[in-house]
JSON list of C-alpha atoms and ligand atoms in Angstrom, two decimals:
[
{"chain": "A", "resi": 573, "resn": "MET", "atom": "CA", "xyz": [-19.24, 5.01, 37.00]},
{"chain": "A", "resi": 574, "resn": "THR", "atom": "CA", "xyz": [-18.03, 7.81, 34.75]},
{"chain": "A", "resi": 575, "resn": "GLU", "atom": "CA", "xyz": [-15.24, 8.10, 32.16]},
{"chain": "A", "resi": 576, "resn": "THR", "atom": "CA", "xyz": [-13.74, 11.09, 30.41]},
{"chain": "A", "resi": 577, "resn": "HIS", "atom": "CA", "xyz": [-13.12, 11.10, 26.66]},
{"chain": "A", "resi": 578, "resn": "PHE", "atom": "CA", "xyz": [-12.98, 13.90, 24.11]},
{"chain": "A", "resi": 579, "resn": "ASN", "atom": "CA", "xyz": [-13.01, 16.29, 27.11]},
{"chain": "A", "resi": 580, "resn": "LYS", "atom": "CA", "xyz": [-16.52, 15.14, 28.00]},
{"chain": "A", "resi": 581, "resn": "THR", "atom": "CA", "xyz": [-17.58, 13.03, 30.95]},
{"chain": "A", "resi": 582, "resn": "TYR", "atom": "CA", "xyz": [-19.75, 10.06, 30.06]},
{"chain": "A", "resi": 583, "resn": "THR", "atom": "CA", "xyz": [-21.76, 7.75, 32.26]},
{"chain": "A", "resi": 584, "resn": "THR", "atom": "CA", "xyz": [-20.48, 4.29, 31.31]},
{"chain": "A", "resi": 585, "resn": "MET", "atom": "CA", "xyz": [-23.21, 2.21, 29.76]},
{"chain": "A", "resi": 586, "resn": "ASN", "atom": "CA", "xyz": [-22.92, -1.35, 28.57]},
{"chain": "A", "resi": 587, "resn": "ASP", "atom": "CA", "xyz": [-23.79, -0.53, 24.99]},
{"chain": "A", "resi": 588, "resn": "ILE", "atom": "CA", "xyz": [-21.06, 2.09, 24.49]},
{"chain": "A", "resi": 589, "resn": "ALA", "atom": "CA", "xyz": [-17.79, 0.42, 23.60]},
{"chain": "A", "resi": 590, "resn": "GLU", "atom": "CA", "xyz": [-14.26, 1.72, 23.24]},
{"chain": "A", "resi": 591, "resn": "PRO", "atom": "CA", "xyz": [-13.05, 1.94, 19.62]},
{"chain": "A", "resi": 592, "resn": "GLU", "atom": "CA", "xyz": [-11.43, -1.30, 18.51]},
{"chain": "A", "resi": 593, "resn": "LEU", "atom": "CA", "xyz": [-8.79, 0.36, 16.35]},
{"chain": "A", "resi": 594, "resn": "ILE", "atom": "CA", "xyz": [-6.97, 3.67, 16.71]},
{"chain": "A", "resi": 595, "resn": "PHE", "atom": "CA", "xyz": [-4.31, 5.29, 14.57]},
{"chain": "A", "resi": 596, "resn": "LYS", "atom": "CA", "xyz": [-2.15, 6.84, 17.27]},
{"chain": "A", "resi": 597, "resn": "ASP", "atom": "CA", "xyz": [1.45, 8.13, 17.30]},
{"chain": "A", "resi": 598, "resn": "GLN", "atom": "CA", "xyz": [1.86, 6.98, 13.67]},
{"chain": "A", "resi": 599, "resn": "LYS", "atom": "CA", "xyz": [0.84, 3.42, 14.56]},
{"chain": "A", "resi": 600, "resn": "LEU", "atom": "CA", "xyz": [-2.24, 1.27, 14.24]},
{"chain": "A", "resi": 601, "resn": "VAL", "atom": "CA", "xyz": [-3.27, 0.23, 17.75]},
{"chain": "A", "resi": 602, "resn": "GLY", "atom": "CA", "xyz": [-5.75, -2.54, 18.54]},
{"chain": "A", "resi": 603, "resn": "ASN", "atom": "CA", "xyz": [-6.05, -6.30, 18.95]},
{"chain": "A", "resi": 604, "resn": "ASN", "atom": "CA", "xyz": [-4.72, -8.72, 16.36]},
{"chain": "A", "resi": 605, "resn": "ILE", "atom": "CA", "xyz": [-2.91, -6.26, 14.13]},
{"chain": "A", "resi": 606, "resn": "ASP", "atom": "CA", "xyz": [-1.16, -8.18, 11.34]},
{"chain": "A", "resi": 607, "resn": "LYS", "atom": "CA", "xyz": [2.33, -6.76, 10.65]},
{"chain": "A", "resi": 608, "resn": "ILE", "atom": "CA", "xyz": [4.43, -7.34, 7.54]},
{"chain": "A", "resi": 609, "resn": "THR", "atom": "CA", "xyz": [7.90, -5.97, 6.81]},
{"chain": "A", "resi": 610, "resn": "ARG", "atom": "CA", "xyz": [9.37, -6.07, 3.29]},
{"chain": "A", "resi": 611, "resn": "GLN", "atom": "CA", "xyz": [13.12, -5.71, 2.97]},
{"chain": "A", "resi": 612, "resn": "LEU", "atom": "CA", "xyz": [15.13, -5.29, -0.22]},
{"chain": "A", "resi": 613, "resn": "LYS", "atom": "CA", "xyz": [16.00, -9.00, -0.15]},
{"chain": "A", "resi": 614, "resn": "ASP", "atom": "CA", "xyz": [12.25, -9.83, -0.45]},
{"chain": "A", "resi": 615, "resn": "LEU", "atom": "CA", "xyz": [11.87, -7.65, -3.54]},
{"chain": "A", "resi": 616, "resn": "GLY", "atom": "CA", "xyz": [14.46, -9.05, -5.94]},
{"chain": "A", "resi": 617, "resn": "ASP", "atom": "CA", "xyz": [12.11, -9.29, -8.90]},
{"chain": "A", "resi": 618, "resn": "ILE", "atom": "CA", "xyz": [10.54, -5.81, -8.86]},
{"chain": "A", "resi": 619, "resn": "PHE", "atom": "CA", "xyz": [13.44, -3.39, -9.42]},
{"chain": "A", "resi": 620, "resn": "SER", "atom": "CA", "xyz": [14.79, -2.92, -12.95]},
{"chain": "A", "resi": 621, "resn": "ASP", "atom": "CA", "xyz": [18.42, -2.08, -12.19]},
{"chain": "A", "resi": 622, "resn": "LYS", "atom": "CA", "xyz": [19.70, -5.49, -11.09]},
{"chain": "A", "resi": 623, "resn": "GLU", "atom": "CA", "xyz": [23.27, -4.26, -10.69]},
{"chain": "A", "resi": 624, "resn": "ALA", "atom": "CA", "xyz": [22.29, -1.40, -8.36]},
{"chain": "A", "resi": 625, "resn": "TYR", "atom": "CA", "xyz": [20.03, -3.81, -6.46]},
{"chain": "A", "resi": 626, "resn": "ALA", "atom": "CA", "xyz": [22.85, -6.35, -5.97]},
{"chain": "A", "resi": 627, "resn": "ALA", "atom": "CA", "xyz": [25.12, -3.63, -4.55]},
{"chain": "A", "resi": 628, "resn": "MET", "atom": "CA", "xyz": [22.63, -2.64, -1.81]},
{"chain": "A", "resi": 629, "resn": "ASP", "atom": "CA", "xyz": [22.14, -4.08, 1.68]},
{"chain": "A", "resi": 630, "resn": "GLY", "atom": "CA", "xyz": [19.39, -6.72, 1.44]},
{"chain": "A", "resi": 631, "resn": "ASN", "atom": "CA", "xyz": [18.30, -5.98, 5.02]},
{"chain": "A", "resi": 632, "resn": "THR", "atom": "CA", "xyz": [17.21, -2.43, 4.13]},
{"chain": "A", "resi": 633, "resn": "VAL", "atom": "CA", "xyz": [13.54, -2.03, 5.05]},
{"chain": "A", "resi": 634, "resn": "VAL", "atom": "CA", "xyz": [11.50, -0.80, 2.08]},
{"chain": "A", "resi": 635, "resn": "TYR", "atom": "CA", "xyz": [8.01, -0.90, 3.59]},
{"chain": "A", "resi": 636, "resn": "LYS", "atom": "CA", "xyz": [5.85, -2.11, 6.46]},
{"chain": "A", "resi": 637, "resn": "VAL", "atom": "CA", "xyz": [2.14, -2.87, 6.46]},
{"chain": "A", "resi": 638, "resn": "GLU", "atom": "CA", "xyz": [-0.11, -2.98, 9.54]},
{"chain": "A", "resi": 639, "resn": "SER", "atom": "CA", "xyz": [-3.51, -4.51, 8.82]},
{"chain": "A", "resi": 640, "resn": "SER", "atom": "CA", "xyz": [-6.69, -5.32, 10.67]},
{"chain": "A", "resi": 641, "resn": "PHE", "atom": "CA", "xyz": [-8.70, -8.32, 9.51]},
{"chain": "A", "resi": 642, "resn": "PRO", "atom": "CA", "xyz": [-11.93, -8.19, 11.52]},
{"chain": "A", "resi": 643, "resn": "VAL", "atom": "CA", "xyz": [-13.43, -11.13, 9.58]},
{"chain": "A", "resi": 644, "resn": "ALA", "atom": "CA", "xyz": [-11.88, -14.24, 8.02]},
{"chain": "A", "resi": 645, "resn": "HIS", "atom": "CA", "xyz": [-10.11, -13.92, 4.67]},
{"chain": "A", "resi": 646, "resn": "ASN", "atom": "CA", "xyz": [-12.46, -14.57, 1.75]},
{"chain": "A", "resi": 647, "resn": "THR", "atom": "CA", "xyz": [-15.54, -13.40, 3.69]},
{"chain": "A", "resi": 648, "resn": "GLU", "atom": "CA", "xyz": [-17.89, -12.01, 1.08]},
{"chain": "A", "resi": 649, "resn": "GLY", "atom": "CA", "xyz": [-19.20, -8.62, 2.20]},
{"chain": "A", "resi": 650, "resn": "GLY", "atom": "CA", "xyz": [-16.41, -8.06, 4.78]},
{"chain": "A", "resi": 651, "resn": "LEU", "atom": "CA", "xyz": [-13.86, -5.26, 4.68]},
{"chain": "A", "resi": 652, "resn": "PHE", "atom": "CA", "xyz": [-10.18, -5.07, 5.61]},
{"chain": "A", "resi": 653, "resn": "TYR", "atom": "CA", "xyz": [-8.18, -2.03, 6.68]},
{"chain": "A", "resi": 654, "resn": "GLY", "atom": "CA", "xyz": [-4.42, -1.48, 6.57]},
{"chain": "A", "resi": 655, "resn": "ILE", "atom": "CA", "xyz": [-1.74, 1.20, 6.72]},
{"chain": "A", "resi": 656, "resn": "THR", "atom": "CA", "xyz": [1.38, 1.03, 4.56]},
{"chain": "A", "resi": 657, "resn": "TYR", "atom": "CA", "xyz": [4.58, 2.88, 5.55]},
{"chain": "A", "resi": 658, "resn": "LEU", "atom": "CA", "xyz": [6.87, 3.14, 2.52]},
{"chain": "A", "resi": 659, "resn": "TYR", "atom": "CA", "xyz": [10.40, 4.40, 3.19]},
{"chain": "A", "resi": 660, "resn": "PRO", "atom": "CA", "xyz": [12.22, 6.89, 0.96]},
{"chain": "A", "resi": 661, "resn": "GLY", "atom": "CA", "xyz": [15.00, 5.52, -1.23]},
{"chain": "A", "resi": 662, "resn": "LYS", "atom": "CA", "xyz": [15.92, 4.37, -4.70]},
{"chain": "A", "resi": 663, "resn": "VAL", "atom": "CA", "xyz": [17.40, 1.35, -6.44]},
{"chain": "A", "resi": 664, "resn": "GLY", "atom": "CA", "xyz": [19.45, 3.01, -9.16]},
{"chain": "A", "resi": 665, "resn": "ASP", "atom": "CA", "xyz": [17.04, 5.68, -10.46]},
{"chain": "A", "resi": 666, "resn": "GLU", "atom": "CA", "xyz": [13.89, 3.75, -9.52]},
{"chain": "A", "resi": 667, "resn": "TYR", "atom": "CA", "xyz": [12.03, 4.84, -6.40]},
{"chain": "A", "resi": 668, "resn": "PHE", "atom": "CA", "xyz": [11.35, 2.45, -3.51]},
{"chain": "A", "resi": 669, "resn": "MET", "atom": "CA", "xyz": [7.98, 0.87, -4.19]},
{"chain": "A", "resi": 670, "resn": "THR", "atom": "CA", "xyz": [5.61, -1.90, -3.14]},
{"chain": "A", "resi": 671, "resn": "LYS", "atom": "CA", "xyz": [5.44, -5.27, -4.90]},
{"chain": "A", "resi": 672, "resn": "GLY", "atom": "CA", "xyz": [2.11, -4.40, -6.53]},
{"chain": "A", "resi": 673, "resn": "HIS", "atom": "CA", "xyz": [-0.73, -6.80, -7.24]},
{"chain": "A", "resi": 674, "resn": "PHE", "atom": "CA", "xyz": [-4.03, -7.50, -8.91]},
{"chain": "A", "resi": 675, "resn": "HIS", "atom": "CA", "xyz": [-6.76, -8.75, -6.60]},
{"chain": "A", "resi": 676, "resn": "SER", "atom": "CA", "xyz": [-7.38, -12.50, -6.92]},
{"chain": "A", "resi": 677, "resn": "ILE", "atom": "CA", "xyz": [-11.06, -11.76, -7.47]},
{"chain": "A", "resi": 678, "resn": "ARG", "atom": "CA", "xyz": [-10.25, -9.36, -10.25]},
{"chain": "A", "resi": 679, "resn": "ASN", "atom": "CA", "xyz": [-13.24, -7.03, -10.02]},
{"chain": "A", "resi": 680, "resn": "ARG", "atom": "CA", "xyz": [-12.62, -6.09, -6.37]},
{"chain": "A", "resi": 681, "resn": "ALA", "atom": "CA", "xyz": [-11.90, -2.35, -5.92]},
{"chain": "A", "resi": 682, "resn": "GLU", "atom": "CA", "xyz": [-10.02, -0.53, -3.14]},
{"chain": "A", "resi": 683, "resn": "TYR", "atom": "CA", "xyz": [-9.52, 2.94, -1.64]},
{"chain": "A", "resi": 684, "resn": "TYR", "atom": "CA", "xyz": [-6.17, 4.47, -0.67]},
{"chain": "A", "resi": 685, "resn": "CYS", "atom": "CA", "xyz": [-6.03, 7.63, 1.49]},
{"chain": "A", "resi": 686, "resn": "THR", "atom": "CA", "xyz": [-2.65, 9.31, 1.88]},
{"chain": "A", "resi": 687, "resn": "LEU", "atom": "CA", "xyz": [-1.67, 10.23, 5.43]},
{"chain": "A", "resi": 688, "resn": "GLU", "atom": "CA", "xyz": [1.87, 11.59, 5.07]},
{"chain": "A", "resi": 689, "resn": "GLY", "atom": "CA", "xyz": [4.59, 12.08, 2.52]},
{"chain": "A", "resi": 690, "resn": "GLU", "atom": "CA", "xyz": [4.83, 12.32, -1.22]},
{"chain": "A", "resi": 691, "resn": "GLY", "atom": "CA", "xyz": [4.18, 9.42, -3.55]},
{"chain": "A", "resi": 692, "resn": "MET", "atom": "CA", "xyz": [2.79, 8.04, -6.72]},
{"chain": "A", "resi": 693, "resn": "LEU", "atom": "CA", "xyz": [0.11, 5.40, -7.23]},
{"chain": "A", "resi": 694, "resn": "LEU", "atom": "CA", "xyz": [0.70, 3.29, -10.35]},
{"chain": "A", "resi": 695, "resn": "LEU", "atom": "CA", "xyz": [-2.38, 1.69, -11.86]},
{"chain": "A", "resi": 696, "resn": "MET", "atom": "CA", "xyz": [-2.28, -0.86, -14.66]},
{"chain": "A", "resi": 697, "resn": "ASP", "atom": "CA", "xyz": [-5.31, -2.38, -16.40]},
{"chain": "A", "resi": 698, "resn": "GLU", "atom": "CA", "xyz": [-5.42, -5.95, -17.70]},
{"chain": "A", "resi": 699, "resn": "ASP", "atom": "CA", "xyz": [-4.38, -4.82, -21.17]},
{"chain": "A", "resi": 700, "resn": "GLY", "atom": "CA", "xyz": [-1.15, -3.45, -19.72]},
{"chain": "A", "resi": 701, "resn": "ASN", "atom": "CA", "xyz": [-1.99, 0.28, -19.82]},
{"chain": "A", "resi": 702, "resn": "THR", "atom": "CA", "xyz": [-0.25, 2.02, -16.90]},
{"chain": "A", "resi": 703, "resn": "ARG", "atom": "CA", "xyz": [-1.03, 5.46, -15.48]},
{"chain": "A", "resi": 704, "resn": "ALA", "atom": "CA", "xyz": [-0.03, 7.20, -12.26]},
{"chain": "A", "resi": 705, "resn": "GLU", "atom": "CA", "xyz": [-1.74, 9.45, -9.70]},
{"chain": "A", "resi": 706, "resn": "LYS", "atom": "CA", "xyz": [0.13, 11.80, -7.36]},
{"chain": "A", "resi": 707, "resn": "MET", "atom": "CA", "xyz": [-0.24, 10.97, -3.66]},
{"chain": "A", "resi": 708, "resn": "LEU", "atom": "CA", "xyz": [-0.08, 13.79, -1.12]},
{"chain": "A", "resi": 709, "resn": "PRO", "atom": "CA", "xyz": [-1.38, 14.19, 2.44]},
{"chain": "A", "resi": 710, "resn": "GLY", "atom": "CA", "xyz": [-5.17, 14.00, 2.27]},
{"chain": "A", "resi": 711, "resn": "SER", "atom": "CA", "xyz": [-5.38, 12.64, -1.28]},
{"chain": "A", "resi": 712, "resn": "ILE", "atom": "CA", "xyz": [-7.96, 9.89, -1.77]},
{"chain": "A", "resi": 713, "resn": "HIS", "atom": "CA", "xyz": [-7.56, 7.33, -4.56]},
{"chain": "A", "resi": 714, "resn": "TYR", "atom": "CA", "xyz": [-10.19, 4.99, -5.92]},
{"chain": "A", "resi": 715, "resn": "ILE", "atom": "CA", "xyz": [-8.58, 1.87, -7.38]},
{"chain": "A", "resi": 716, "resn": "PRO", "atom": "CA", "xyz": [-11.10, 0.27, -9.74]},
{"chain": "A", "resi": 717, "resn": "GLY", "atom": "CA", "xyz": [-11.45, -3.49, -10.08]},
{"chain": "A", "resi": 718, "resn": "ASN", "atom": "CA", "xyz": [-9.35, -5.33, -12.69]},
{"chain": "A", "resi": 719, "resn": "THR", "atom": "CA", "xyz": [-6.49, -2.92, -12.00]},
{"chain": "A", "resi": 720, "resn": "ALA", "atom": "CA", "xyz": [-3.05, -3.75, -10.62]},
{"chain": "A", "resi": 721, "resn": "HIS", "atom": "CA", "xyz": [-1.81, -1.22, -8.06]},
{"chain": "A", "resi": 722, "resn": "ARG", "atom": "CA", "xyz": [1.60, -0.28, -6.70]},
{"chain": "A", "resi": 723, "resn": "THR", "atom": "CA", "xyz": [2.85, 2.75, -4.73]},
{"chain": "A", "resi": 724, "resn": "ALA", "atom": "CA", "xyz": [6.21, 4.49, -4.93]},
{"chain": "A", "resi": 725, "resn": "ASN", "atom": "CA", "xyz": [7.77, 6.99, -2.52]},
{"chain": "A", "resi": 726, "resn": "VAL", "atom": "CA", "xyz": [9.05, 10.00, -4.50]},
{"chain": "A", "resi": 727, "resn": "GLY", "atom": "CA", "xyz": [9.87, 12.16, -1.45]},
{"chain": "A", "resi": 728, "resn": "ASP", "atom": "CA", "xyz": [12.49, 12.29, 1.28]},
{"chain": "A", "resi": 729, "resn": "THR", "atom": "CA", "xyz": [10.24, 11.18, 4.15]},
{"chain": "A", "resi": 730, "resn": "ILE", "atom": "CA", "xyz": [8.03, 8.16, 4.84]},
{"chain": "A", "resi": 731, "resn": "LEU", "atom": "CA", "xyz": [4.97, 7.86, 2.62]},
{"chain": "A", "resi": 732, "resn": "SER", "atom": "CA", "xyz": [2.06, 6.45, 4.61]},
{"chain": "A", "resi": 733, "resn": "PHE", "atom": "CA", "xyz": [-1.45, 5.71, 3.43]},
{"chain": "A", "resi": 734, "resn": "SER", "atom": "CA", "xyz": [-4.47, 3.80, 4.64]},
{"chain": "A", "resi": 735, "resn": "ALA", "atom": "CA", "xyz": [-6.22, 1.23, 2.48]},
{"chain": "A", "resi": 736, "resn": "PHE", "atom": "CA", "xyz": [-9.72, -0.25, 2.56]},
{"chain": "A", "resi": 737, "resn": "TRP", "atom": "CA", "xyz": [-10.45, -3.39, 0.54]},
{"chain": "A", "resi": 738, "resn": "PRO", "atom": "CA", "xyz": [-12.98, -6.22, 0.37]},
{"chain": "A", "resi": 739, "resn": "ALA", "atom": "CA", "xyz": [-12.16, -9.20, 2.59]},
{"chain": "A", "resi": 740, "resn": "ASP", "atom": "CA", "xyz": [-12.62, -11.62, -0.29]},
{"chain": "A", "resi": 741, "resn": "ALA", "atom": "CA", "xyz": [-10.39, -9.68, -2.73]},
{"chain": "A", "resi": 742, "resn": "GLY", "atom": "CA", "xyz": [-7.22, -11.72, -2.18]},
{"chain": "A", "resi": 743, "resn": "HIS", "atom": "CA", "xyz": [-3.83, -10.81, -3.68]},
{"chain": "A", "resi": 744, "resn": "ASP", "atom": "CA", "xyz": [-2.40, -12.07, -6.95]},
{"chain": "A", "resi": 745, "resn": "TYR", "atom": "CA", "xyz": [1.30, -11.14, -7.00]},
{"chain": "A", "resi": 746, "resn": "ALA", "atom": "CA", "xyz": [2.38, -13.64, -9.67]},
{"chain": "A", "resi": 747, "resn": "ILE", "atom": "CA", "xyz": [1.74, -11.62, -12.84]},
{"chain": "A", "resi": 748, "resn": "ILE", "atom": "CA", "xyz": [3.48, -8.52, -11.53]},
{"chain": "A", "resi": 749, "resn": "SER", "atom": "CA", "xyz": [6.36, -10.54, -10.12]},
{"chain": "A", "resi": 750, "resn": "GLU", "atom": "CA", "xyz": [6.88, -12.12, -13.54]},
{"chain": "A", "resi": 751, "resn": "HIS", "atom": "CA", "xyz": [6.17, -9.21, -15.91]},
{"chain": "A", "resi": 752, "resn": "GLY", "atom": "CA", "xyz": [6.25, -6.01, -13.81]},
{"chain": "A", "resi": 753, "resn": "PHE", "atom": "CA", "xyz": [4.14, -2.98, -14.72]},
{"chain": "A", "resi": 754, "resn": "SER", "atom": "CA", "xyz": [4.32, -1.69, -18.28]},
{"chain": "A", "resi": 755, "resn": "LYS", "atom": "CA", "xyz": [5.84, 1.53, -16.96]},
{"chain": "A", "resi": 756, "resn": "ILE", "atom": "CA", "xyz": [8.47, 2.14, -14.28]},
{"chain": "A", "resi": 757, "resn": "LEU", "atom": "CA", "xyz": [8.82, 5.26, -12.15]},
{"chain": "A", "resi": 758, "resn": "VAL", "atom": "CA", "xyz": [12.33, 6.71, -12.19]},
{"chain": "A", "resi": 759, "resn": "GLU", "atom": "CA", "xyz": [13.95, 9.96, -11.14]},
{"chain": "A", "resi": 760, "resn": "GLN", "atom": "CA", "xyz": [15.24, 12.14, -13.98]},
{"chain": "A", "resi": 761, "resn": "ASN", "atom": "CA", "xyz": [16.73, 15.56, -13.25]},
{"chain": "A", "resi": 762, "resn": "GLY", "atom": "CA", "xyz": [15.29, 15.36, -9.74]},
{"chain": "A", "resi": 763, "resn": "LEU", "atom": "CA", "xyz": [11.73, 14.63, -10.91]},
{"chain": "A", "resi": 764, "resn": "PRO", "atom": "CA", "xyz": [9.64, 11.45, -11.11]},
{"chain": "A", "resi": 765, "resn": "VAL", "atom": "CA", "xyz": [9.07, 10.27, -14.70]},
{"chain": "A", "resi": 766, "resn": "LEU", "atom": "CA", "xyz": [7.06, 7.30, -16.00]},
{"chain": "A", "resi": 767, "resn": "MET", "atom": "CA", "xyz": [9.12, 5.34, -18.53]},
{"chain": "A", "resi": 768, "resn": "ASN", "atom": "CA", "xyz": [8.13, 2.44, -20.76]},
{"chain": "A", "resi": 769, "resn": "ASN", "atom": "CA", "xyz": [9.24, -0.92, -19.44]},
{"chain": "A", "resi": 770, "resn": "SER", "atom": "CA", "xyz": [9.92, -2.85, -22.61]},
{"chain": "A", "resi": 771, "resn": "SER", "atom": "CA", "xyz": [10.05, -6.25, -20.89]},
{"chain": "A", "resi": 772, "resn": "VAL", "atom": "CA", "xyz": [6.29, -6.30, -20.14]},
{"chain": "A", "resi": 773, "resn": "LYS", "atom": "CA", "xyz": [4.10, -8.68, -22.13]},
{"chain": "A", "resi": 774, "resn": "LEU", "atom": "CA", "xyz": [0.84, -9.26, -20.30]},
{"chain": "A", "resi": 775, "resn": "LYS", "atom": "CA", "xyz": [-1.14, -10.96, -23.04]},
{"chain": "B", "resi": 1836, "resn": "LIG", "atom": "C1", "xyz": [-4.08, -4.46, 0.01]},
{"chain": "B", "resi": 1836, "resn": "LIG", "atom": "C2", "xyz": [-3.55, -3.07, -0.23]},
{"chain": "B", "resi": 1836, "resn": "LIG", "atom": "C3", "xyz": [-2.29, -2.65, 0.55]},
{"chain": "B", "resi": 1836, "resn": "LIG", "atom": "C4", "xyz": [-1.00, -3.37, 0.05]},
{"chain": "B", "resi": 1836, "resn": "LIG", "atom": "C5", "xyz": [0.26, -2.73, 0.63]},
{"chain": "B", "resi": 1836, "resn": "LIG", "atom": "C6", "xyz": [1.55, -3.42, 0.21]},
{"chain": "B", "resi": 1836, "resn": "LIG", "atom": "O1", "xyz": [-5.02, -4.83, -0.95]},
{"chain": "B", "resi": 1836, "resn": "LIG", "atom": "O2", "xyz": [-3.40, -2.83, -1.61]},
{"chain": "B", "resi": 1836, "resn": "LIG", "atom": "O3", "xyz": [-2.46, -2.87, 1.92]},
{"chain": "B", "resi": 1836, "resn": "LIG", "atom": "O4", "xyz": [-1.05, -4.74, 0.35]},
{"chain": "B", "resi": 1836, "resn": "LIG", "atom": "O5", "xyz": [0.35, -1.39, 0.22]},
{"chain": "B", "resi": 1836, "resn": "LIG", "atom": "O6", "xyz": [1.60, -3.62, -1.18]},
{"chain": "B", "resi": 1836, "resn": "LIG", "atom": "P1", "xyz": [1.79, -5.09, -1.78]},
{"chain": "B", "resi": 1836, "resn": "LIG", "atom": "O7", "xyz": [1.61, -4.93, -3.26]},
{"chain": "B", "resi": 1836, "resn": "LIG", "atom": "O8", "xyz": [3.13, -5.57, -1.36]},
{"chain": "B", "resi": 1836, "resn": "LIG", "atom": "O9", "xyz": [0.68, -5.94, -1.18]},
{"chain": "B", "resi": 1837, "resn": "LIG", "atom": "ZN1", "xyz": [-4.90, -4.20, -3.14]}
]
């Protein structure tokens, strides 16, 4: 039996498998893809302008995540893969963004690779120092351990990026949910600016 892929004809052999995951038509395709949708109503504690937030439709989708977990959560040595699709928008002057988290096992690192759009990766260490890296198609971002990470969409189109992280990393959302990052990303005169967030007290 023969099959045609990549414009070549192969003789089918038992030890050549089809790929288990494909990123196709802007979607992750495969078995057991975990899908999460975050709407504004799920993100009440992350945006600074509470008045602007209250005036918006809570059903507005802010981001979606499609992930593949080929091993059980907490498997030491395993890896997870996911794609985040973050929609354009703002709450007041603050750009749509992800919740943001530290990893539960604090020293676990991660890679982000931008697929489409224009964004910003906010990184905060455990002493509360926050910096940002520009995200653009093809940009690759190493997120060191012990570093909280959050992405914001600063463009007019969807920001999408793939992520690779250790299966035992886990997610600790509590600190960020309570204190936020020490800097917030807002639009000023049409440009993204990092501003001090005076309410943050990490330690
Ligand atoms: C997982 C990785 C991403 C985020 C996703 C949503 O470690 O960092 O897949 O989960 O971008 O962000 P958040 O902060 O809501 O999990
Ligand atoms: Zn992470």
